[in-house]
Coordinates of C-alpha atoms and ligand atoms in Angstrom, one line a residue:
M1 CA 0.7 -80.9 124.9
I2 CA -0.1 -82.4 122.0
S3 CA 2.2 -85.7 121.0
D4 CA 5.3 -85.5 119.3
K5 CA 4.6 -87.8 116.4
M6 CA 1.0 -85.7 116.1
K7 CA 3.2 -83.0 116.4
H8 CA 5.0 -84.2 113.3
L9 CA 1.7 -85.0 111.8
V10 CA 0.8 -81.3 111.3
Q11 CA 3.0 -79.3 110.9
N12 CA 3.5 -82.5 107.6
S13 CA 0.2 -81.7 107.1
S14 CA -1.5 -82.0 104.3
V15 CA -0.4 -80.1 101.6
I16 CA -3.1 -80.7 99.5
R17 CA -5.5 -79.8 102.3
A18 CA -3.6 -76.7 102.5
M19 CA -4.3 -75.6 98.7
F20 CA -8.1 -76.2 99.2
E21 CA -7.6 -73.7 101.5
E22 CA -5.8 -71.4 99.0
G23 CA -8.4 -72.0 96.0
K24 CA -10.5 -70.8 98.5
K25 CA -9.5 -67.4 99.9
L26 CA -8.0 -66.6 95.4
A27 CA -12.0 -67.6 94.8
A28 CA -13.2 -64.5 97.8
Q29 CA -9.6 -62.8 95.9
Y30 CA -11.3 -62.8 92.0
G31 CA -14.0 -64.6 91.6
A32 CA -14.5 -68.3 92.1
E33 CA -14.9 -68.2 88.3
N34 CA -11.4 -66.9 87.5
V35 CA -9.4 -69.2 89.8
Y36 CA -9.0 -73.3 88.2
D37 CA -8.3 -75.4 91.1
F38 CA -7.8 -78.7 90.1
S39 CA -6.0 -80.0 94.1
L40 CA -8.4 -81.9 95.4
G41 CA -10.0 -84.8 94.6
N42 CA -13.2 -84.9 95.3
P43 CA -16.1 -85.7 92.9
S44 CA -18.1 -83.6 90.6
V45 CA -20.1 -85.5 89.0
P46 CA -22.9 -86.4 91.5
A47 CA -24.1 -90.0 92.9
P48 CA -26.6 -91.8 90.9
E49 CA -29.7 -90.5 91.5
E50 CA -31.2 -94.3 92.8
I51 CA -29.1 -92.9 96.2
K52 CA -31.3 -90.5 97.2
E53 CA -34.2 -93.4 96.3
A54 CA -32.3 -96.0 98.2
I55 CA -32.6 -94.3 101.2
R56 CA -35.8 -92.5 100.1
D57 CA -36.4 -95.8 100.4
I58 CA -35.2 -97.8 103.3
V59 CA -35.8 -94.8 106.4
G60 CA -39.4 -95.4 104.4
T61 CA -39.9 -98.9 104.9
E62 CA -37.5 -100.7 106.9
N63 CA -37.0 -101.2 110.3
D64 CA -35.2 -98.1 112.6
I65 CA -33.7 -100.0 114.7
L66 CA -32.1 -102.5 111.8
V67 CA -31.6 -99.7 109.8
H68 CA -29.8 -97.5 113.0
G69 CA -28.4 -99.8 114.9
Y70 CA -25.1 -102.2 115.9
M71 CA -24.5 -105.4 114.4
N72 CA -21.6 -107.0 113.3
N73 CA -18.0 -105.0 113.6
S74 CA -18.2 -106.4 110.4
G75 CA -21.4 -105.1 108.1
Y76 CA -25.1 -106.2 108.1
E77 CA -24.9 -110.7 106.8
D78 CA -26.9 -109.3 103.9
V79 CA -24.9 -106.7 102.8
R80 CA -22.5 -108.6 102.7
N81 CA -24.4 -110.9 101.1
T82 CA -25.2 -108.9 98.5
I83 CA -21.3 -107.7 97.9
A84 CA -19.6 -110.9 97.9
E85 CA -22.2 -112.0 95.2
S86 CA -22.5 -108.9 93.1
I87 CA -17.9 -109.5 92.9
N88 CA -18.4 -113.7 91.6
N89 CA -20.5 -112.4 88.9
K90 CA -18.4 -109.2 87.8
Y91 CA -14.9 -111.4 87.9
D92 CA -15.9 -114.9 88.7
T93 CA -14.9 -116.0 92.4
K94 CA -15.9 -117.5 95.0
F95 CA -16.4 -114.9 97.8
G96 CA -19.2 -115.6 101.2
I97 CA -20.4 -113.5 103.8
N98 CA -17.6 -113.7 105.1
N99 CA -14.5 -112.1 103.4
I100 CA -16.7 -109.3 103.4
I101 CA -16.2 -106.3 105.7
M102 CA -17.8 -103.3 105.6
T103 CA -14.9 -100.3 106.5
V104 CA -15.0 -96.7 106.8
G105 CA -14.7 -95.8 103.1
A106 CA -11.0 -97.1 102.0
A107 CA -8.4 -95.2 104.0
G108 CA -11.6 -97.1 107.0
G109 CA -10.2 -100.8 105.6
L110 CA -6.0 -100.0 104.6
N111 CA -6.0 -98.9 108.9
V112 CA -7.9 -102.2 110.0
I113 CA -5.8 -104.3 107.8
L114 CA -2.7 -102.8 108.9
K115 CA -3.7 -102.6 112.1
T116 CA -4.3 -106.7 112.4
L117 CA -1.5 -107.1 110.0
L118 CA 1.6 -105.0 111.7
N119 CA 3.9 -106.2 114.3
P120 CA 6.1 -103.0 115.0
G121 CA 9.1 -102.5 112.3
D122 CA 7.2 -104.6 109.6
E123 CA 8.2 -102.8 106.6
V124 CA 5.4 -102.0 104.2
I125 CA 6.6 -101.5 100.3
T126 CA 5.0 -99.0 98.3
F127 CA 5.3 -97.7 94.4
A128 CA 5.6 -94.0 94.3
P129 CA 4.2 -91.9 93.0
Y130 CA 1.7 -92.3 96.2
F131 CA -1.6 -91.6 98.0
G132 CA 0.4 -89.5 100.9
E133 CA -1.7 -91.3 103.7
Y134 CA -0.1 -94.1 102.7
K135 CA 2.3 -93.2 105.6
S136 CA 1.1 -92.4 107.9
Y137 CA -1.5 -95.5 107.9
V138 CA 1.9 -97.1 108.0
D139 CA 3.3 -95.1 110.8
N140 CA -0.5 -95.9 113.2
Y141 CA 0.4 -98.8 113.8
D142 CA 4.7 -98.6 114.2
G143 CA 5.7 -100.2 110.5
K144 CA 7.5 -98.7 108.2
L145 CA 6.5 -97.2 104.7
V146 CA 9.2 -98.5 101.9
V147 CA 9.1 -97.4 98.6
V148 CA 10.2 -98.4 95.6
S149 CA 11.7 -95.0 93.3
P150 CA 9.4 -94.1 90.2
N151 CA 9.2 -95.3 86.9
T152 CA 8.2 -91.7 85.6
A153 CA 8.4 -93.7 80.8
T154 CA 5.4 -95.5 82.0
F155 CA 4.3 -94.7 85.7
Q156 CA 4.2 -98.5 85.5
P157 CA 5.6 -99.8 88.5
N158 CA 9.9 -100.9 88.6
L159 CA 9.7 -104.9 89.0
S160 CA 13.6 -104.7 90.2
E161 CA 14.1 -102.4 92.4
F162 CA 10.3 -103.9 94.2
E163 CA 12.6 -107.1 94.1
S164 CA 15.1 -105.6 95.3
K165 CA 13.7 -104.1 98.3
I166 CA 11.8 -107.3 99.7
S167 CA 13.2 -108.0 102.8
P168 CA 12.7 -110.6 105.9
K169 CA 10.3 -107.9 107.5
T170 CA 8.4 -106.5 104.6
K171 CA 4.6 -108.0 105.4
A172 CA 2.4 -106.3 103.3
V173 CA 2.6 -104.2 99.8
I174 CA 0.0 -101.9 98.9
V175 CA -0.5 -101.5 94.8
N176 CA -2.9 -98.8 93.3
T177 CA -4.3 -98.9 90.5
P178 CA -6.1 -97.3 89.2
N179 CA -3.7 -94.7 90.4
N180 CA -3.6 -91.8 92.2
P181 CA -2.1 -89.1 91.7
T182 CA -1.0 -91.2 87.9
G183 CA -4.7 -92.3 86.4
V184 CA -2.1 -95.2 84.7
V185 CA -4.2 -98.5 85.1
Y186 CA -1.5 -101.7 86.0
S187 CA -1.3 -103.8 82.8
E188 CA -1.9 -107.9 83.5
E189 CA 1.2 -108.3 82.1
T190 CA 2.9 -106.2 85.2
I191 CA 0.4 -107.9 87.9
I192 CA 1.3 -110.7 86.8
Q193 CA 4.9 -110.2 87.1
L194 CA 4.2 -108.3 90.6
S195 CA 3.4 -111.5 91.4
S196 CA 5.2 -114.1 90.8
V197 CA 8.6 -111.5 92.2
L198 CA 6.2 -112.2 95.0
D199 CA 5.6 -115.8 95.6
K200 CA 9.8 -116.3 94.5
K201 CA 10.3 -113.7 97.7
Q202 CA 7.8 -115.4 99.9
K203 CA 9.8 -118.9 99.7
E204 CA 12.6 -117.1 99.8
Y205 CA 12.2 -116.5 103.0
G206 CA 9.6 -118.3 104.4
T207 CA 7.3 -115.7 104.7
A208 CA 3.2 -114.6 103.9
I209 CA 4.0 -111.6 101.8
Y210 CA 0.5 -110.0 101.6
M211 CA -0.7 -108.0 98.6
I212 CA -3.2 -104.9 99.7
S213 CA -5.4 -103.8 96.1
D214 CA -6.2 -99.5 97.1
E215 CA -8.5 -99.7 94.6
P216 CA -11.4 -97.0 95.0
Y217 CA -11.0 -96.1 91.0
R218 CA -12.0 -99.9 89.8
E219 CA -14.2 -97.9 88.0
L220 CA -13.0 -95.3 86.7
V221 CA -11.8 -95.9 83.2
Y222 CA -12.8 -94.8 80.1
D223 CA -11.8 -96.6 76.7
G224 CA -13.0 -100.3 77.6
V225 CA -9.2 -100.8 79.6
N226 CA -9.1 -103.8 81.9
V227 CA -8.8 -103.9 85.1
P228 CA -7.3 -107.1 86.5
Y229 CA -9.2 -108.7 90.0
L230 CA -6.0 -109.1 91.5
T231 CA -7.0 -112.4 93.9
K232 CA -6.8 -113.8 90.9
Y233 CA -3.4 -113.8 90.5
Y234 CA -1.9 -113.7 94.0
R235 CA -3.7 -116.2 96.4
N236 CA -2.4 -113.7 99.2
T237 CA -4.2 -110.5 98.3
I238 CA -6.5 -108.5 100.0
V239 CA -8.5 -105.7 98.2
G240 CA -9.5 -102.0 100.4
Y241 CA -12.1 -100.8 97.9
S242 CA -14.6 -97.7 98.8
F243 CA -18.3 -95.9 97.3
S244 CA -16.4 -92.7 97.6
K245 CA -15.3 -92.1 93.8
S246 CA -17.4 -94.9 92.5
L247 CA -21.2 -93.4 93.5
S248 CA -19.3 -90.2 94.5
L249 CA -20.0 -90.4 98.1
P250 CA -16.3 -89.7 100.0
G251 CA -17.9 -87.8 102.5
E252 CA -20.5 -91.4 103.7
R253 CA -17.2 -93.2 104.3
I254 CA -18.3 -96.4 103.0
G255 CA -16.4 -99.4 101.3
Y256 CA -15.3 -102.8 102.7
L257 CA -12.5 -105.0 101.9
V258 CA -12.1 -108.8 100.5
I259 CA -9.9 -111.6 102.8
P260 CA -9.8 -114.4 100.3
D261 CA -10.0 -117.8 101.7
E262 CA -6.9 -118.8 99.5
A263 CA -4.6 -116.2 102.0
V264 CA -2.8 -117.5 104.3
D265 CA -4.0 -117.3 108.3
S266 CA -6.9 -116.1 106.3
E267 CA -9.2 -116.9 109.8
D268 CA -7.8 -115.5 111.3
I269 CA -7.2 -112.3 109.3
I270 CA -10.7 -112.4 109.2
A271 CA -11.2 -111.9 113.0
A272 CA -9.0 -110.4 113.8
A273 CA -10.2 -107.5 111.4
N274 CA -12.7 -108.2 112.6
V275 CA -12.3 -106.9 116.0
A276 CA -10.2 -104.2 114.5
T277 CA -13.2 -102.2 113.3
R278 CA -13.7 -102.5 116.7
I279 CA -11.0 -101.2 118.6
L280 CA -9.6 -98.9 115.9
G281 CA -13.2 -97.2 117.3
F282 CA -14.9 -97.7 114.1
V283 CA -17.4 -100.5 115.9
N284 CA -18.7 -101.2 111.8
A285 CA -19.4 -98.9 108.5
P286 CA -22.0 -96.6 108.5
S287 CA -25.3 -98.7 108.9
L288 CA -27.5 -96.5 106.5
M289 CA -24.8 -96.2 103.9
Q290 CA -24.8 -100.4 104.2
R291 CA -27.9 -100.5 103.6
V292 CA -27.5 -97.8 100.6
V293 CA -24.6 -99.3 99.0
A294 CA -26.3 -102.5 99.4
K295 CA -29.4 -101.8 97.5
C296 CA -27.2 -99.4 94.9
I297 CA -24.9 -102.7 93.2
N298 CA -25.3 -101.6 90.3
S299 CA -25.1 -98.1 90.4
E300 CA -22.4 -95.9 88.2
V301 CA -21.6 -92.9 88.1
D302 CA -21.7 -90.9 84.3
I303 CA -17.8 -90.9 84.0
A304 CA -18.5 -90.2 80.0
I305 CA -18.3 -86.7 82.4
Y306 CA -14.9 -87.2 83.1
N307 CA -14.0 -88.2 80.5
K308 CA -14.9 -85.5 78.2
N309 CA -12.7 -83.1 80.9
R310 CA -9.5 -85.8 80.6
E311 CA -9.5 -85.3 76.3
L312 CA -9.3 -81.7 76.6
L313 CA -7.1 -81.1 79.5
Y314 CA -4.3 -84.0 78.1
D315 CA -5.5 -83.0 74.4
S316 CA -4.9 -79.4 74.6
L317 CA -1.4 -79.7 77.4
T318 CA 0.2 -82.2 75.0
E319 CA -0.4 -79.2 72.7
Y320 CA 1.2 -76.5 74.3
G321 CA 3.8 -78.2 74.9
Y322 CA 3.1 -80.2 78.8
T323 CA 4.4 -83.9 78.4
C324 CA 2.3 -86.2 80.9
V325 CA 1.6 -90.8 80.1
K326 CA -2.1 -91.0 79.5
P327 CA -4.6 -91.3 82.6
E328 CA -6.4 -94.2 82.2
G329 CA -8.9 -94.4 85.5
A330 CA -9.1 -92.0 88.3
F331 CA -9.8 -88.8 87.2
Y332 CA -6.8 -87.6 87.4
L333 CA -3.5 -86.4 85.3
F334 CA 0.0 -86.3 86.3
I335 CA 2.4 -84.1 84.2
K336 CA 5.9 -82.7 84.5
A337 CA 6.4 -80.3 85.8
L338 CA 8.2 -77.1 83.1
E339 CA 11.2 -76.5 86.0
E340 CA 13.0 -79.2 87.9
N341 CA 12.0 -78.2 90.9
D342 CA 7.9 -79.2 91.2
V343 CA 6.9 -77.1 93.8
A344 CA 8.6 -73.7 92.7
F345 CA 5.9 -74.5 89.2
A346 CA 3.1 -75.1 91.3
A347 CA 4.2 -71.8 93.1
A348 CA 3.7 -70.0 89.4
A349 CA 0.5 -71.6 87.5
K350 CA -1.2 -70.4 91.2
R351 CA 0.0 -66.9 90.0
H352 CA -1.7 -68.4 86.6
N353 CA -5.0 -68.8 89.9
I354 CA -4.1 -72.7 89.2
L355 CA -4.2 -74.8 90.8
I356 CA -2.5 -77.8 90.9
V357 CA -0.3 -80.4 93.7
P358 CA 3.1 -80.5 93.4
G359 CA 4.8 -84.8 93.8
S360 CA 7.1 -84.1 95.9
S361 CA 4.1 -84.9 97.9
F362 CA 3.1 -88.4 96.4
A363 CA 7.3 -88.8 96.5
C364 CA 7.7 -88.2 93.5
P365 CA 9.8 -84.4 92.6
G366 CA 9.1 -83.6 89.4
Y367 CA 5.6 -83.3 88.3
C368 CA 3.0 -81.7 89.5
R369 CA -1.1 -83.4 90.0
I370 CA -3.7 -82.3 88.0
A371 CA -7.2 -83.5 88.8
Y372 CA -10.2 -83.3 86.0
C373 CA -13.1 -83.6 89.0
V374 CA -14.7 -80.1 88.4
D375 CA -16.7 -79.0 85.8
H376 CA -16.9 -78.7 82.5
G377 CA -16.9 -75.5 82.5
T378 CA -13.1 -75.2 85.0
I379 CA -11.5 -77.2 81.9
E380 CA -12.6 -75.0 78.9
R381 CA -11.8 -71.8 80.8
S382 CA -8.8 -72.3 82.3
L383 CA -6.5 -73.4 79.0
P384 CA -5.4 -69.8 77.8
A385 CA -4.4 -69.5 82.2
F386 CA -2.5 -73.4 81.2
K387 CA -1.5 -71.8 78.4
K388 CA 0.5 -68.6 79.1
L389 CA 2.4 -70.9 81.2
A390 CA 3.8 -72.6 80.0
E391 CA 5.3 -70.2 77.3
L392 CA 7.2 -69.1 80.4
Y393 CA 9.6 -71.5 79.9
Ligands
PLP401 N1 -6.5 -94.7 98.6 C1 -6.8 -93.3 97.1 C2 -5.4 -94.3 96.3 C3 -6.8 -92.5 97.4 O1 -6.9 -91.4 96.4 C4 -8.5 -92.3 98.6 C5 -8.3 -90.6 98.5 O2 -8.6 -90.3 97.4 C6 -8.4 -92.9 99.3 C7 -7.0 -94.2 99.5 C8 -9.4 -92.7 100.1 O3 -10.2 -93.0 99.9 P1 -11.6 -92.9 100.8 O4 -13.0 -91.4 100.9 O5 -12.7 -94.4 100.2 O6 -11.6 -92.8 102.3

């Protein structure tokens, strides 16, 4: 009885989730310490202590009706004010309460903004490799996802192909930096070029093309690398932020959208995003968590823990003969599969109790994603298995 659209989606349901289930089975068979599950991007670093303190403090001292009640569909005014000020201090921007809409994570934010912007048949461009859910999110509003093929030398976006794929129907472009699955951070030069391509095409077609910056990994960067704040480079930028990774709160479902006043039709977009939040059934972002993240706006997770994993895994794998662009952000390593078929390679890895996700899940066959958000001991124990796997080729 389910809809034809859902039948199709269920059939193609996330390979990543399936792997996660597989990992649990293997752990039951071989013992959890002998299974190296790098399949899921679930933070392994605990949320900062301040989160627990904030929850206790809010629940213990604030007005229950306020803390657990309905509010403006865009979120509590004081929370949005704190977030706007924090962004302004960090990036020298000028956002106010109206520019911030609290969302149910990045996933909720992307759905709200796509519902707000898309007419059936509108095109949304993204760059492979990309987070596979984008296709479903765009499809939710009868849009069409247009994919730019990967630039495997650097995993920076392929800008000439991008330009050729922009059409009068292009309504938005989704960029994700730091990137899942490559861990690559788009350079400032890339952002400037990307913006200038968009400016040129907007003029040519007389349309507005929105750049949606999906940035749940903004805070997870290494070696002091700079992640440009995209609203400063391109007028029609909308930011989708999430606390899932920056504060290790993925199950709490909390994030926000930034819709700048400079964006074409910003007032209408802000008003429509408020309504979209309601009618998509979110009604509002989780109330307690809104208050918690506002209280913990300056807190951070200990990214040194991820960095230690990154260094050990990158150094060891490249020594064993794997190739990969050294990631500067997020908690993923995107290695070239040691055989042409990435699905076959991931299956070979599984025979060594290593669970990794084939790049074809991200529209980038020939590669595999390793999510190194695991405890350091798992990485240490997995190295002999990675070495043996490499020796087969
Ligand atoms: N976008 C990207 C690129 C992601 O990797 C993820 C989650 O892994 C999301 C969006 C969804 O994040 P959230 O938990 O904030 O909904």
